[in-house]
Amino acid sequence: MSRFDARGRVNRALLVGVSEYDHTAPEHPQGVNGQLPAVRRNRTTLEDALNRGHVFGAGEVKSLASPTQDDFTGALSRACREARGLLLLYFAGHAVTSTSGSELHLQMRTARVLTGNGLPGSVSFSQVLGELVESHAEQVVVILDCCYAGNAAGIWHRLDDPRRHKILLLMSVQPNRCILGGTAKVATPFTRELVHVLDEGGEVWLSELYDAVERRMAEARYRAEDNDLQRPQALARPWNGDDVLLAAGPVDLSGGAGGTSGGWFARLRRRFAPARQGTGPRLRRTALSVLLALLATSAGGYGLLALTGDSGSCEPPLELRVLTDPDLEPAMRAAADAYLASADNTTEDGCLRSGVTVYSAGAAHVVTALGEHSDPWQQPREDVNPQRDVGPQPDVWIPATRADVGRVTEAQVDRVFARLEPDAGPFAYSPVVLAVPESLDVGVAPTGRSLPELIRVLKDADTKAQVRRPDPEFSDSALLATVGLYGDGGDVRRAERLITQAGRPEPSAVKLLCTLPEDDAADDRSAVLVPEFLLRSGVGCHSVTRAERTALYPDDVPGLEPTFVRVRWEGGDRDAQARDEAVNRFRDWLAGKGGREVLGKQGFRSAKDERGLIAGQAAEHGLTGSVPSADPADATQLDRTLERYGNAHGPGRVLFLLDSSGSMAGLWDGPSGGPGILKQTLTGLGKEDEYGVWAVHGVGRPTHTELLDFRTHSRAEAEGALKTGGGGAEVRDAEADPHAGLLDALEFMRERGAGDERPQLIVYLTDGEDDNRLTGDRLREVEDRAGESGVPVVMVTLNSGACDRDRPGTRIAEAAQGRCLDAGDDLVPALRDEVARTGTGEE
């Protein structure tokens, strides 16, 4: 190993801490998830530690407090030009990944998240790496303390530049994991422990720093979101190549966290030595083996740990890779942790028989990868790379429903490199429930109704009640709920209107239950479609308390039936016998007493007989003792439901009706005028959405003039049509007939939506002056046509009181399952949300 000591060279440290953001949710619909006061302390404490460390000279440590995107890229470019020895880049703040998880975006102060996956104000990690490889520095260290930090390693591996090997990575959390934001009182856990080790004195090398930080975090049992342990990661170079000196303070003779990796292992062995005579070597070796195996797992497979004890040695155990559904992952991790320490997984010499790594990925992605991409899973391609997008090749797959196995095998046509061997039946069961806050008094029996019926009863009981569901394209529990929501051949567009959606849905039920408590009002009025077991085991990703909920059990929604599936890979027979033995031991333990004990605590039911709870009393957790026997999921049904969901959330169609009669003259110009309001909703529409604008005026035929023809448009083109004056949008010297205009619009949209399930919307914006033409039979005719059309109608009136009970706008919106908005509402964001719900948003 070569050791790089940069003292006396031209070095640079760029510390970026984004603690304040201009746009935060829920106040800003496109904002990031809140401010990060702890990051301010991260930045200042690390700056002080590096200045005390004597590797960086005076003026070589630069700190950036909540920079904009341009400020960051400019500072990074300067540091890359100036550094000749060591260049250290540290980032703490919000970060998000692309949908596939293949890119990491660092969010600067002005960051926003657009509906169409646009991320203005962010910098991709690929761009950062591109700058760093071009730098003049001999050695580069990147430290990331942010959500999804572990995803940076995959991006490093995909960087097609031999100079990438001068870049070493330390990451605060494993891939595809979020960390908690903390408070202003202390730095976040990873940076806090990083600074602690740097300050202990003596020479601190990168490899030793990582070892010590990993140990301290494991001992403290810091938690990431979803109640996972937060496990730091490192790109492996300090263990098999270059190592870098990061601090050279006064030598600490007290045996602190300096020293070599070997010295750390010696300290670990001493820690697990017997406290008194009579503590046997087997116990010592078992405790040490368990800890080191867990640490090896948490390091993501990087590095090799020699497991040594006082009276004999333990070989590194064979590692089982267990892939599961995102909602099952916390429970499967709990099971794996219990199995690791069990007697079933321990030899007579006190060594581990096998390790277990549990990871998850979106259910639809896994089905596609196993069914269609098992070849590139073994030999990744640039365009198709399941190793990057899903994870390593699994030995065991635990889907949330056995129907997923059928979906995979039906898709396996040729060049199949992964063979599935599923168990005959599931090892546990959990129904998908509609979990209703106790503050919403529904007054309905928990069983005996379909999901659409339960939702309608809920909304009839409280008009402000909302129903939220995770993403069916990611979570099987959400897909199973959608099976019941759509029914057999039901109206998909109408069914989707029953679900509350503002922007992108949360990827999993665990994540949904984590984010809801951030807004007490939303939490208290939101019923959620989630697996029942989560109401028992809970989610520990936030310190706040979420609303207490009672479970309602729709009788048309298949339940979760986690199934143990052995995955065999072509060419993977070198250690087949040992791997089979390890898989069989884990399967037997999971189905036996040890596994049932863990699954019971997690809130699962028996997969057999009456499907009673494995442990605990149902009433204590808002559950029912016996659950209805819904039909199991069917592979073809799931695929068809997913296809229909994709259609219903694909490119949309929106027809805007703008009252252009003379009475609108005083409500026309500026951002609060009719055209200005419509212009501000265009951010909810993307390049593939079709939309048009009618200027409604005249009481005969025609009922309108076309301002913007109905097709796809560029943003500039649409804004030009809504520009007031100069031949654009103009007020006419005429009255308007909303009755005739709405009937024409409903017929127009009916013709365009006849052949597909794409989302549609009609927006009618008016001052309400001509509502006298929406009375009696004329109003009832519009209501009837709107109710039959399946096209939601948003009635927007620029005067107060237009959405009171029995007013025309209210009645039409209710008939069409749309929404009524008037001057008493926050018009622009509310209307923009409705348009965004239909459109795909800006790229």
CSV table of N, CA, C and O in Angstrom, one decimal, residues 497 779 782-783 786 791-796 803 807-821:
chain,number,residue,atom,x,y,z
A,497,ARG,N,-59.1,9.1,-9.7
A,497,ARG,CA,-59.5,10.3,-9.1
A,497,ARG,C,-59.9,10.1,-7.6
A,497,ARG,O,-60.0,11.1,-6.8
A,779,LEU,N,-78.6,23.4,-16.4
A,779,LEU,CA,-77.6,23.0,-15.4
A,779,LEU,C,-77.6,21.5,-15.2
A,779,LEU,O,-76.6,20.8,-15.2
A,782,VAL,N,-75.8,19.7,-18.1
A,782,VAL,CA,-74.4,19.7,-18.0
A,782,VAL,C,-73.9,18.7,-16.9
A,782,VAL,O,-72.9,18.0,-17.1
A,783,GLU,N,-74.6,18.7,-15.8
A,783,GLU,CA,-74.3,17.7,-14.7
A,783,GLU,C,-74.3,16.3,-15.2
A,783,GLU,O,-73.4,15.5,-15.0
A,786,ALA,N,-71.6,15.6,-17.7
A,786,ALA,CA,-70.3,15.6,-17.0
A,786,ALA,C,-70.1,14.3,-16.2
A,786,ALA,O,-69.0,13.7,-16.2
A,791,VAL,N,-64.6,12.6,-17.5
A,791,VAL,CA,-63.6,13.6,-17.6
A,791,VAL,C,-63.8,14.6,-16.5
A,791,VAL,O,-64.8,15.2,-16.4
A,792,PRO,N,-62.8,14.7,-15.6
A,792,PRO,CA,-62.9,15.6,-14.5
A,792,PRO,C,-63.0,17.1,-15.0
A,792,PRO,O,-62.4,17.4,-16.0
A,793,VAL,N,-63.8,17.9,-14.3
A,793,VAL,CA,-63.9,19.3,-14.7
A,793,VAL,C,-63.6,20.1,-13.5
A,793,VAL,O,-64.1,19.9,-12.4
A,794,VAL,N,-62.7,21.1,-13.7
A,794,VAL,CA,-62.3,22.0,-12.6
A,794,VAL,C,-63.0,23.3,-13.0
A,794,VAL,O,-62.7,23.9,-14.0
A,795,MET,N,-63.9,23.8,-12.1
A,795,MET,CA,-64.6,25.0,-12.3
A,795,MET,C,-63.9,26.1,-11.5
A,795,MET,O,-63.8,26.0,-10.2
A,796,VAL,N,-63.3,27.1,-12.1
A,796,VAL,CA,-62.5,28.1,-11.5
A,796,VAL,C,-63.3,29.5,-11.6
A,796,VAL,O,-63.5,29.9,-12.8
A,803,CYS,N,-68.2,28.7,-5.0
A,803,CYS,CA,-68.1,27.2,-4.7
A,803,CYS,C,-68.9,26.9,-3.5
A,803,CYS,O,-68.7,25.8,-2.8
A,807,ARG,N,-74.2,25.9,-5.7
A,807,ARG,CA,-73.8,26.8,-6.8
A,807,ARG,C,-73.5,26.0,-8.1
A,807,ARG,O,-73.0,24.9,-8.0
A,808,PRO,N,-73.6,26.6,-9.3
A,808,PRO,CA,-73.4,25.8,-10.5
A,808,PRO,C,-72.0,25.2,-10.6
A,808,PRO,O,-71.8,24.0,-11.0
A,809,GLY,N,-71.0,26.0,-10.2
A,809,GLY,CA,-69.6,25.4,-10.3
A,809,GLY,C,-69.4,24.2,-9.4
A,809,GLY,O,-68.8,23.3,-9.7
A,810,THR,N,-70.0,24.3,-8.2
A,810,THR,CA,-69.9,23.2,-7.2
A,810,THR,C,-70.6,21.9,-7.8
A,810,THR,O,-70.0,20.8,-7.7
A,811,ARG,N,-71.8,22.1,-8.3
A,811,ARG,CA,-72.5,21.0,-8.8
A,811,ARG,C,-71.9,20.3,-10.0
A,811,ARG,O,-71.8,19.1,-10.1
A,812,ILE,N,-71.4,21.1,-10.9
A,812,ILE,CA,-70.7,20.5,-12.1
A,812,ILE,C,-69.4,19.8,-11.7
A,812,ILE,O,-69.2,18.7,-12.1
A,813,ALA,N,-68.6,20.4,-10.8
A,813,ALA,CA,-67.4,19.8,-10.4
A,813,ALA,C,-67.6,18.5,-9.7
A,813,ALA,O,-67.0,17.5,-9.9
A,814,GLU,N,-68.7,18.4,-8.8
A,814,GLU,CA,-69.0,17.2,-8.1
A,814,GLU,C,-69.5,16.1,-9.0
A,814,GLU,O,-69.1,15.0,-8.9
A,815,ALA,N,-70.3,16.5,-10.0
A,815,ALA,CA,-70.8,15.5,-10.9
A,815,ALA,C,-69.7,14.9,-11.8
A,815,ALA,O,-69.7,13.7,-12.1
A,816,ALA,N,-68.7,15.7,-12.1
A,816,ALA,CA,-67.6,15.3,-12.9
A,816,ALA,C,-66.4,14.7,-12.1
A,816,ALA,O,-65.4,14.4,-12.7
A,817,GLN,N,-66.6,14.6,-10.7
A,817,GLN,CA,-65.5,14.2,-9.9
A,817,GLN,C,-64.2,15.1,-10.1
A,817,GLN,O,-63.1,14.7,-10.1
A,818,GLY,N,-64.5,16.4,-10.2
A,818,GLY,CA,-63.5,17.4,-10.4
A,818,GLY,C,-63.3,18.2,-9.1
A,818,GLY,O,-63.4,17.7,-8.0
A,819,ARG,N,-63.1,19.5,-9.3
A,819,ARG,CA,-62.9,20.4,-8.2
A,819,ARG,C,-63.4,21.8,-8.5
A,819,ARG,O,-63.3,22.2,-9.6
A,820,CYS,N,-64.0,22.4,-7.5
A,820,CYS,CA,-64.5,23.8,-7.6
A,820,CYS,C,-63.5,24.7,-6.9
A,820,CYS,O,-63.2,24.5,-5.7
A,821,LEU,N,-63.0,25.8,-7.5
A,821,LEU,CA,-62.1,26.8,-6.9
A,821,LEU,C,-62.7,28.2,-7.1
A,821,LEU,O,-63.2,28.5,-8.2
